[in-house]
XYZ file of N, CA and C in Angstrom:
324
model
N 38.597 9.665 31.737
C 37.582 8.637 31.881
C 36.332 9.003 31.095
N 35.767 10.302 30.668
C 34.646 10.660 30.014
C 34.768 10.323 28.508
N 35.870 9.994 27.956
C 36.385 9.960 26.640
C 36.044 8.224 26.397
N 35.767 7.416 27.331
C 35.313 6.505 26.813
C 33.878 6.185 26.347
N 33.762 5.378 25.800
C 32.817 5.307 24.365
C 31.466 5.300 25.660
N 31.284 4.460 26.470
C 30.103 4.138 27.303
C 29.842 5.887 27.821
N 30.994 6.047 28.442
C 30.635 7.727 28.928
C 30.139 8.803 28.396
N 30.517 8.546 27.237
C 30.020 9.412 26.202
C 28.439 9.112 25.721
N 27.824 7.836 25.388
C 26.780 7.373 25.198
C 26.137 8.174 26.570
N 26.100 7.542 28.243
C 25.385 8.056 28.641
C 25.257 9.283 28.849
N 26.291 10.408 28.921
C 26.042 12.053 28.739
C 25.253 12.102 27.402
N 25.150 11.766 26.396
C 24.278 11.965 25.520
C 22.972 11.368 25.593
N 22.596 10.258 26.317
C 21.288 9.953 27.190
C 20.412 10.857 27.912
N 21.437 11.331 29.117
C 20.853 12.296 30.061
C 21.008 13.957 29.178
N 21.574 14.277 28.394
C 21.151 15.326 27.678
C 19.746 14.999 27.088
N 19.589 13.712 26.504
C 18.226 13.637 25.616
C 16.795 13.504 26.622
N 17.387 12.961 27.796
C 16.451 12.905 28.227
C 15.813 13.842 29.347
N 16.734 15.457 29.360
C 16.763 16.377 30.053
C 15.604 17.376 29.270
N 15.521 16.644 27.535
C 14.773 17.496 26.442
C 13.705 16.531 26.704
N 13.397 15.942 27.356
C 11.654 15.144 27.382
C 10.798 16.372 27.794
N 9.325 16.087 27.607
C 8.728 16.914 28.279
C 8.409 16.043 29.124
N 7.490 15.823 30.769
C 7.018 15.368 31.470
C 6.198 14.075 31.290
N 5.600 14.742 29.898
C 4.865 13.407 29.498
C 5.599 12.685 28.830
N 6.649 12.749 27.963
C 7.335 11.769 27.349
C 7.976 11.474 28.730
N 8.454 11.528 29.196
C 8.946 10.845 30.385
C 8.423 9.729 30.965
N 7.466 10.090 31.529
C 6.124 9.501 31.827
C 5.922 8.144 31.229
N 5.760 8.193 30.021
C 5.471 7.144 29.237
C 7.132 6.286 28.840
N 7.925 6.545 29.111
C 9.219 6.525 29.015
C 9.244 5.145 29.901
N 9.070 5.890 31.235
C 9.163 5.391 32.260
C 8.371 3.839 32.331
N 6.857 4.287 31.837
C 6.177 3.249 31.846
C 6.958 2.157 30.775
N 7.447 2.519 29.529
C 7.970 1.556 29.101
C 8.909 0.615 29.420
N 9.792 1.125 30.082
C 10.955 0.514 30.701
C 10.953 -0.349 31.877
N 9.512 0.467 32.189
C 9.335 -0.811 33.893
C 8.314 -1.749 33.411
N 7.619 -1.985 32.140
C 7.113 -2.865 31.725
C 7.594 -3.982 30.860
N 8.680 -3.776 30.629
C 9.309 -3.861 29.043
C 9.201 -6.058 29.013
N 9.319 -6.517 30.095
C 8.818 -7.847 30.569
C 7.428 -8.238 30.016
N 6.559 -7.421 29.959
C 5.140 -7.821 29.486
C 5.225 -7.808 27.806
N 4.068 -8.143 27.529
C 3.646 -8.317 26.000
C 3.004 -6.981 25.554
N 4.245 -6.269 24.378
C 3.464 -5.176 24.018
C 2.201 -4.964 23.638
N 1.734 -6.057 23.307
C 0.527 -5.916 22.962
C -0.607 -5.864 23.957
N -0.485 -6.236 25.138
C -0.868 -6.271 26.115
C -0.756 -4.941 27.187
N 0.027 -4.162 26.621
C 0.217 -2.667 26.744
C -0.837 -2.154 27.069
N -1.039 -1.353 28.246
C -1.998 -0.403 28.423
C -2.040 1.032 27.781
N -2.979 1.860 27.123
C -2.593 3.090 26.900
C -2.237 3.718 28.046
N -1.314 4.956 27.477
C -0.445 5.822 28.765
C -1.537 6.905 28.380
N -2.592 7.423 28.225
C -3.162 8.249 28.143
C -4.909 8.408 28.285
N -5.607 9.001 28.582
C -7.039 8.489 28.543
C -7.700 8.524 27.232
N -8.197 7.782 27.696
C -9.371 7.639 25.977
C -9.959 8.800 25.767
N -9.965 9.367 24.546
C -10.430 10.519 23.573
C -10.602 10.227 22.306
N -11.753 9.924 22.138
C -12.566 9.263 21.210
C -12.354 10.194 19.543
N -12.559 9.748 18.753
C -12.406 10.082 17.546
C -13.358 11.151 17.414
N -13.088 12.617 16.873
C -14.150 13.657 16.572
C -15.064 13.666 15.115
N -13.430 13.381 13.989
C -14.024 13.252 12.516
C -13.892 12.384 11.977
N -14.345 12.320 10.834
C -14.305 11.036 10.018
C -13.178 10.451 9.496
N -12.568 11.743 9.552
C -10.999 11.154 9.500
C -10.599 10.258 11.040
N -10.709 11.296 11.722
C -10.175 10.388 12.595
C -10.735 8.865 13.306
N -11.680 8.788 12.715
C -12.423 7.282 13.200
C -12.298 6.466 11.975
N -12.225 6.206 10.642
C -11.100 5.558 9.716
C -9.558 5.402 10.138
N -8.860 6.219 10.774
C -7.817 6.143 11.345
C -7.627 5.005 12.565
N -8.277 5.097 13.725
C -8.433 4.761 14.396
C -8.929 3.042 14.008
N -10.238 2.944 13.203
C -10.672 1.631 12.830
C -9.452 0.949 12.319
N -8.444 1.400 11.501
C -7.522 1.152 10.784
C -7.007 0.477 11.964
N -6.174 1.398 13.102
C -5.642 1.053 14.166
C -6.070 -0.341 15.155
N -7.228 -0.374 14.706
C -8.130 -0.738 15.495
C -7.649 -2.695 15.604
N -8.308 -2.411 14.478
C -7.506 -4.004 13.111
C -6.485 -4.316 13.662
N -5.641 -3.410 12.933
C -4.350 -4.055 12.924
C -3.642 -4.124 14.279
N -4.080 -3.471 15.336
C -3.563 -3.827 16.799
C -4.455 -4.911 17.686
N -5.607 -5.287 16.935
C -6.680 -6.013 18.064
C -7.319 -5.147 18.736
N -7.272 -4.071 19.115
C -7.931 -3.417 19.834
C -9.561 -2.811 19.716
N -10.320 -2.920 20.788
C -11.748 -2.251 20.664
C -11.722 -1.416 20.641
N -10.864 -0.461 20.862
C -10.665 1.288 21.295
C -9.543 1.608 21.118
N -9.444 2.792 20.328
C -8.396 3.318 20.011
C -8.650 4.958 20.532
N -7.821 5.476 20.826
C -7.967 6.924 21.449
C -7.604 7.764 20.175
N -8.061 9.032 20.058
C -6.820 10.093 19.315
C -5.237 10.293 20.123
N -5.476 9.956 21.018
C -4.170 10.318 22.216
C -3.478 8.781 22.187
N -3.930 8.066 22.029
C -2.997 6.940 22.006
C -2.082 6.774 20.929
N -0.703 6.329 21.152
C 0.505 6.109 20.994
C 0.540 4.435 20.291
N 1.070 4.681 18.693
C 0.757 3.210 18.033
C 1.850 2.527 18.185
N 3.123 2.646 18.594
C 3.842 1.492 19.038
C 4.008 1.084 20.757
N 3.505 2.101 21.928
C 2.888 1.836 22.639
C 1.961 0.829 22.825
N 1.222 0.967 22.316
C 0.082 -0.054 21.872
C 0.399 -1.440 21.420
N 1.957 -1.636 21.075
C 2.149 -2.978 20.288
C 2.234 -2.397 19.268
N 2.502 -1.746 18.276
C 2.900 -1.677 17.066
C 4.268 -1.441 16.616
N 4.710 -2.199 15.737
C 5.700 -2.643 15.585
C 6.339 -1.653 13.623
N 7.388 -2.060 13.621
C 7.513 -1.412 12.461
C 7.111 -2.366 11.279
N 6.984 -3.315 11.181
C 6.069 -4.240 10.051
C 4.498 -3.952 10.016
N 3.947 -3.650 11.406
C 2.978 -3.561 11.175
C 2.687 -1.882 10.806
N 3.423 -1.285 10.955
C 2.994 0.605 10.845
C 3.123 0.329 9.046
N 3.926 -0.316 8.329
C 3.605 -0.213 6.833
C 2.730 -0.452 6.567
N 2.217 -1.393 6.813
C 0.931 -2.448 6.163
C -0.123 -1.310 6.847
N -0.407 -0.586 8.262
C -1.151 0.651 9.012
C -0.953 1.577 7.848
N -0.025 2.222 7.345
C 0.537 3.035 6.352
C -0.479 2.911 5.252
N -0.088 2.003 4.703
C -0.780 1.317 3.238
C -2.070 1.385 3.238
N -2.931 0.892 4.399
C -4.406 1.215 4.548
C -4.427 2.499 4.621
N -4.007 3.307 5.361
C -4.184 4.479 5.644
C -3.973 5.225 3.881
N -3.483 5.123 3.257
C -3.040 5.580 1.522
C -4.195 5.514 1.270
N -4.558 3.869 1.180
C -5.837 3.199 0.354
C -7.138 4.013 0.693
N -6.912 4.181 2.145
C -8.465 4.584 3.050
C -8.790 5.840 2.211
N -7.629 6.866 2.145
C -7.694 8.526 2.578
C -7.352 8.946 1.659
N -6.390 8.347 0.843
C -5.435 9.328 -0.276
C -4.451 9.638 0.005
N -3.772 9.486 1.080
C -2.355 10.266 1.952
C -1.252 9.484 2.441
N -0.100 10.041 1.673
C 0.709 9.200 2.426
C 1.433 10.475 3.730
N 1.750 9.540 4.479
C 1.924 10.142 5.521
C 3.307 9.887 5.935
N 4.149 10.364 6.937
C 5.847 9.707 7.225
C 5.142 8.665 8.673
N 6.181 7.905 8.885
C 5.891 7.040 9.441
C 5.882 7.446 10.971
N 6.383 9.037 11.031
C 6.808 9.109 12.773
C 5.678 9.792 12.570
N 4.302 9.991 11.550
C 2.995 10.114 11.892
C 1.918 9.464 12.673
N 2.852 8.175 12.877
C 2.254 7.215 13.694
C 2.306 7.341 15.311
């Protein structure tokens, strides 16, 4: 019975999700019991921690835009937030233009 395809998927679930740390969990969790609402409407899973450098508050403004948001944390999570993979390019692209850098996308 483990040799079928579903069985196999979920032992490889609960292995992956045995490698979370607490906080990915956490936020895991929150996703899944929200998943009904509008991502964009998403609360951050983390507290606000405001931008230190100048990098990071160009970053953030960037974020800022392109999610609607008044506040962006350093700790906040951009597809959490509603971000989507159309919008992390076009996030991407500013971010090039802003800084000079391209970055990989699971920088997001």
């Amino acid at each position: 019975m483990h040799d079928d395809p579903l069985s196999k998927q979920r032992a490889e679930l609960e292995k992956r999700k045995a490698q979370l740390s607490e906080a990915q969990r956490a936020r895991l969790a929150q996703r899944l019991g929200s998943q009904h609402t509008s991502p964009a409407a998403a609360a951050p899973s983390t507290p606000f921690v405001a931008p230190r450098t100048e990098t990071e508050r160009q970053i953030a403004a960037i974020w800022s835009r392109a999610l609607g948001r008044d506040q962006i944390s350093t700790d906040d999570h951009f597809f959490e937030l509603g971000g989507h993979s159309l919008l992390a390019v076009k996030v991407m692209r500013e971010i090039h233009e802003a800084l000079g850098v391209s970055l990989p996308m699971r920088a997001l």
